[in-house]
Amino acid sequence: MSVVLCVTLWPNAGQEDALVAYEDSVLALLPEHGARVVARVRAGDDDGTNAGDAASADGHPFETQIIEFAEDSGLDAYMRDPRRTAASNVRDRAIARTEIQRVTLV
């Protein structure tokens, strides 16, 4: 049975670009673990531009991802992937808060 996650991310102040770069690198590992990004969206201003600090300042996440794993073992392997865990210092500098929720695609 597939596992679907909704991941919401808030950057540390001024670290939006670092958050995006980190996420680009670790999300690239997903196919090796039987997973795919269903959707990846970022907060924007009313004019459609990137909101930057405003997204985190108003309490809303900067980036939201929907990720689907073929099975739980893929999620476990991804979380333990040494390339991902080796970048934890980069993640800590870039990301202030992460929330992960299991969801159902409808």
PDB file of C-alpha atoms in Angstrom:
ATOM      1  CA  MET A   1       0.000   0.000   0.000  1.00  0.00           C
ATOM      2  CA  SER A   2       1.368   3.422  -0.929  1.00  0.00           C
ATOM      3  CA  VAL A   3       2.312   6.062   1.603  1.00  0.00           C
ATOM      4  CA  VAL A   4       1.467   9.674   0.799  1.00  0.00           C
ATOM      5  CA  LEU A   5       2.972  12.533   2.779  1.00  0.00           C
ATOM      6  CA  CYS A   6       2.173  16.220   2.930  1.00  0.00           C
ATOM      7  CA  VAL A   7       5.391  18.003   3.910  1.00  0.00           C
ATOM      8  CA  THR A   8       5.300  21.668   4.885  1.00  0.00           C
ATOM      9  CA  LEU A   9       8.501  23.677   5.314  1.00  0.00           C
ATOM     10  CA  TRP A  10       9.380  27.026   6.867  1.00  0.00           C
ATOM     11  CA  PRO A  11      12.829  28.561   6.213  1.00  0.00           C
ATOM     12  CA  ASN A  12      15.098  30.211   8.703  1.00  0.00           C
ATOM     13  CA  ALA A  13      15.125  33.974   8.099  1.00  0.00           C
ATOM     14  CA  GLY A  14      16.706  34.799   4.754  1.00  0.00           C
ATOM     15  CA  GLN A  15      17.356  31.132   3.928  1.00  0.00           C
ATOM     16  CA  GLU A  16      14.678  30.560   1.277  1.00  0.00           C
ATOM     17  CA  ASP A  17      17.229  29.864  -1.467  1.00  0.00           C
ATOM     18  CA  ALA A  18      19.102  27.451   0.803  1.00  0.00           C
ATOM     19  CA  LEU A  19      15.854  25.639   1.609  1.00  0.00           C
ATOM     20  CA  VAL A  20      15.078  25.264  -2.101  1.00  0.00           C
ATOM     21  CA  ALA A  21      18.600  24.023  -2.879  1.00  0.00           C
ATOM     22  CA  TYR A  22      18.513  21.497  -0.036  1.00  0.00           C
ATOM     23  CA  GLU A  23      15.088  20.219  -1.052  1.00  0.00           C
ATOM     24  CA  ASP A  24      16.158  19.986  -4.709  1.00  0.00           C
ATOM     25  CA  SER A  25      19.044  17.753  -3.675  1.00  0.00           C
ATOM     26  CA  VAL A  26      17.179  15.407  -1.333  1.00  0.00           C
ATOM     27  CA  LEU A  27      14.034  15.138  -3.452  1.00  0.00           C
ATOM     28  CA  ALA A  28      16.250  13.942  -6.309  1.00  0.00           C
ATOM     29  CA  LEU A  29      16.870  10.800  -4.220  1.00  0.00           C
ATOM     30  CA  LEU A  30      13.196   9.817  -4.115  1.00  0.00           C
ATOM     31  CA  PRO A  31      13.039   7.662  -7.278  1.00  0.00           C
ATOM     32  CA  GLU A  32      15.745   5.395  -5.858  1.00  0.00           C
ATOM     33  CA  HIS A  33      13.379   4.688  -2.957  1.00  0.00           C
ATOM     34  CA  GLY A  34      10.263   4.021  -5.021  1.00  0.00           C
ATOM     35  CA  ALA A  35       8.828   7.486  -4.532  1.00  0.00           C
ATOM     36  CA  ARG A  36       7.797  10.520  -6.511  1.00  0.00           C
ATOM     37  CA  VAL A  37       6.893  14.142  -5.918  1.00  0.00           C
ATOM     38  CA  VAL A  38       3.203  14.498  -6.741  1.00  0.00           C
ATOM     39  CA  ALA A  39       3.232  18.270  -6.197  1.00  0.00           C
ATOM     40  CA  ARG A  40       5.650  20.889  -4.945  1.00  0.00           C
ATOM     41  CA  VAL A  41       4.365  24.421  -4.408  1.00  0.00           C
ATOM     42  CA  ARG A  42       5.651  27.616  -2.816  1.00  0.00           C
ATOM     43  CA  ALA A  43       3.873  30.506  -1.208  1.00  0.00           C
ATOM     44  CA  GLY A  44       3.502  33.573  -3.397  1.00  0.00           C
ATOM     45  CA  ASP A  45       2.394  37.166  -3.108  1.00  0.00           C
ATOM     46  CA  ASP A  46      -0.962  38.259  -4.483  1.00  0.00           C
ATOM     47  CA  ASP A  47       0.798  39.211  -7.732  1.00  0.00           C
ATOM     48  CA  GLY A  48       2.088  35.647  -8.117  1.00  0.00           C
ATOM     49  CA  THR A  49       5.707  36.373  -7.230  1.00  0.00           C
ATOM     50  CA  ASN A  50       7.664  34.518  -4.590  1.00  0.00           C
ATOM     51  CA  ALA A  51       6.718  35.778  -1.139  1.00  0.00           C
ATOM     52  CA  GLY A  52      10.097  35.057   0.459  1.00  0.00           C
ATOM     53  CA  ASP A  53      10.159  35.973   4.150  1.00  0.00           C
ATOM     54  CA  ALA A  54       6.509  36.987   4.061  1.00  0.00           C
ATOM     55  CA  ALA A  55       5.491  33.340   3.800  1.00  0.00           C
ATOM     56  CA  SER A  56       7.100  32.435   7.096  1.00  0.00           C
ATOM     57  CA  ALA A  57       6.416  35.776   8.772  1.00  0.00           C
ATOM     58  CA  ASP A  58       2.656  35.341   8.466  1.00  0.00           C
ATOM     59  CA  GLY A  59       2.782  31.781   9.785  1.00  0.00           C
ATOM     60  CA  HIS A  60       2.194  30.049   6.446  1.00  0.00           C
ATOM     61  CA  PRO A  61       4.728  27.551   5.129  1.00  0.00           C
ATOM     62  CA  PHE A  62       7.134  28.614   2.402  1.00  0.00           C
ATOM     63  CA  GLU A  63       6.964  25.274   0.580  1.00  0.00           C
ATOM     64  CA  THR A  64       4.512  22.383   0.556  1.00  0.00           C
ATOM     65  CA  GLN A  65       5.198  18.999  -1.014  1.00  0.00           C
ATOM     66  CA  ILE A  66       3.023  15.971  -1.673  1.00  0.00           C
ATOM     67  CA  ILE A  67       5.234  12.882  -1.882  1.00  0.00           C
ATOM     68  CA  GLU A  68       4.107   9.338  -2.679  1.00  0.00           C
ATOM     69  CA  PHE A  69       6.096   6.249  -1.705  1.00  0.00           C
ATOM     70  CA  ALA A  70       5.200   2.842  -3.110  1.00  0.00           C
ATOM     71  CA  GLU A  71       5.502   1.379   0.391  1.00  0.00           C
ATOM     72  CA  ASP A  72       6.622   2.100   3.957  1.00  0.00           C
ATOM     73  CA  SER A  73       9.991   0.437   3.425  1.00  0.00           C
ATOM     74  CA  GLY A  74      10.830   3.036   0.758  1.00  0.00           C
ATOM     75  CA  LEU A  75      10.054   5.850   3.188  1.00  0.00           C
ATOM     76  CA  ASP A  76      12.215   4.202   5.847  1.00  0.00           C
ATOM     77  CA  ALA A  77      15.104   3.761   3.412  1.00  0.00           C
ATOM     78  CA  TYR A  78      14.810   7.371   2.213  1.00  0.00           C
ATOM     79  CA  MET A  79      14.880   8.702   5.771  1.00  0.00           C
ATOM     80  CA  ARG A  80      18.046   6.664   6.459  1.00  0.00           C
ATOM     81  CA  ASP A  81      19.733   7.394   3.113  1.00  0.00           C
ATOM     82  CA  PRO A  82      23.312   8.411   4.025  1.00  0.00           C
ATOM     83  CA  ARG A  83      23.364  11.145   1.361  1.00  0.00           C
ATOM     84  CA  ARG A  84      20.309  12.698   2.979  1.00  0.00           C
ATOM     85  CA  THR A  85      21.526  12.358   6.564  1.00  0.00           C
ATOM     86  CA  ALA A  86      24.984  13.695   5.639  1.00  0.00           C
ATOM     87  CA  ALA A  87      23.323  16.988   4.665  1.00  0.00           C
ATOM     88  CA  SER A  88      21.646  17.493   8.042  1.00  0.00           C
ATOM     89  CA  ASN A  89      23.858  20.495   8.831  1.00  0.00           C
ATOM     90  CA  VAL A  90      22.726  22.183   5.595  1.00  0.00           C
ATOM     91  CA  ARG A  91      19.136  21.367   6.452  1.00  0.00           C
ATOM     92  CA  ASP A  92      19.471  22.790   9.963  1.00  0.00           C
ATOM     93  CA  ARG A  93      20.837  26.094   8.613  1.00  0.00           C
ATOM     94  CA  ALA A  94      18.111  26.417   5.988  1.00  0.00           C
ATOM     95  CA  ILE A  95      14.955  25.044   7.578  1.00  0.00           C
ATOM     96  CA  ALA A  96      13.366  26.358  10.758  1.00  0.00           C
ATOM     97  CA  ARG A  97      10.383  24.018  10.858  1.00  0.00           C
ATOM     98  CA  THR A  98       9.036  20.961   9.064  1.00  0.00           C
ATOM     99  CA  GLU A  99       5.666  19.298   9.476  1.00  0.00           C
ATOM    100  CA  ILE A 100       4.954  15.892   7.934  1.00  0.00           C
ATOM    101  CA  GLN A 101       1.474  14.439   7.760  1.00  0.00           C
ATOM    102  CA  ARG A 102       0.297  11.192   6.193  1.00  0.00           C
ATOM    103  CA  VAL A 103      -2.541  11.989   3.827  1.00  0.00           C
ATOM    104  CA  THR A 104      -4.763  10.299   1.246  1.00  0.00           C
ATOM    105  CA  LEU A 105      -4.873  11.374  -2.393  1.00  0.00           C
ATOM    106  CA  VAL A 106      -8.462  12.025  -3.427  1.00  0.00           C
TER     107      VAL A 106
END
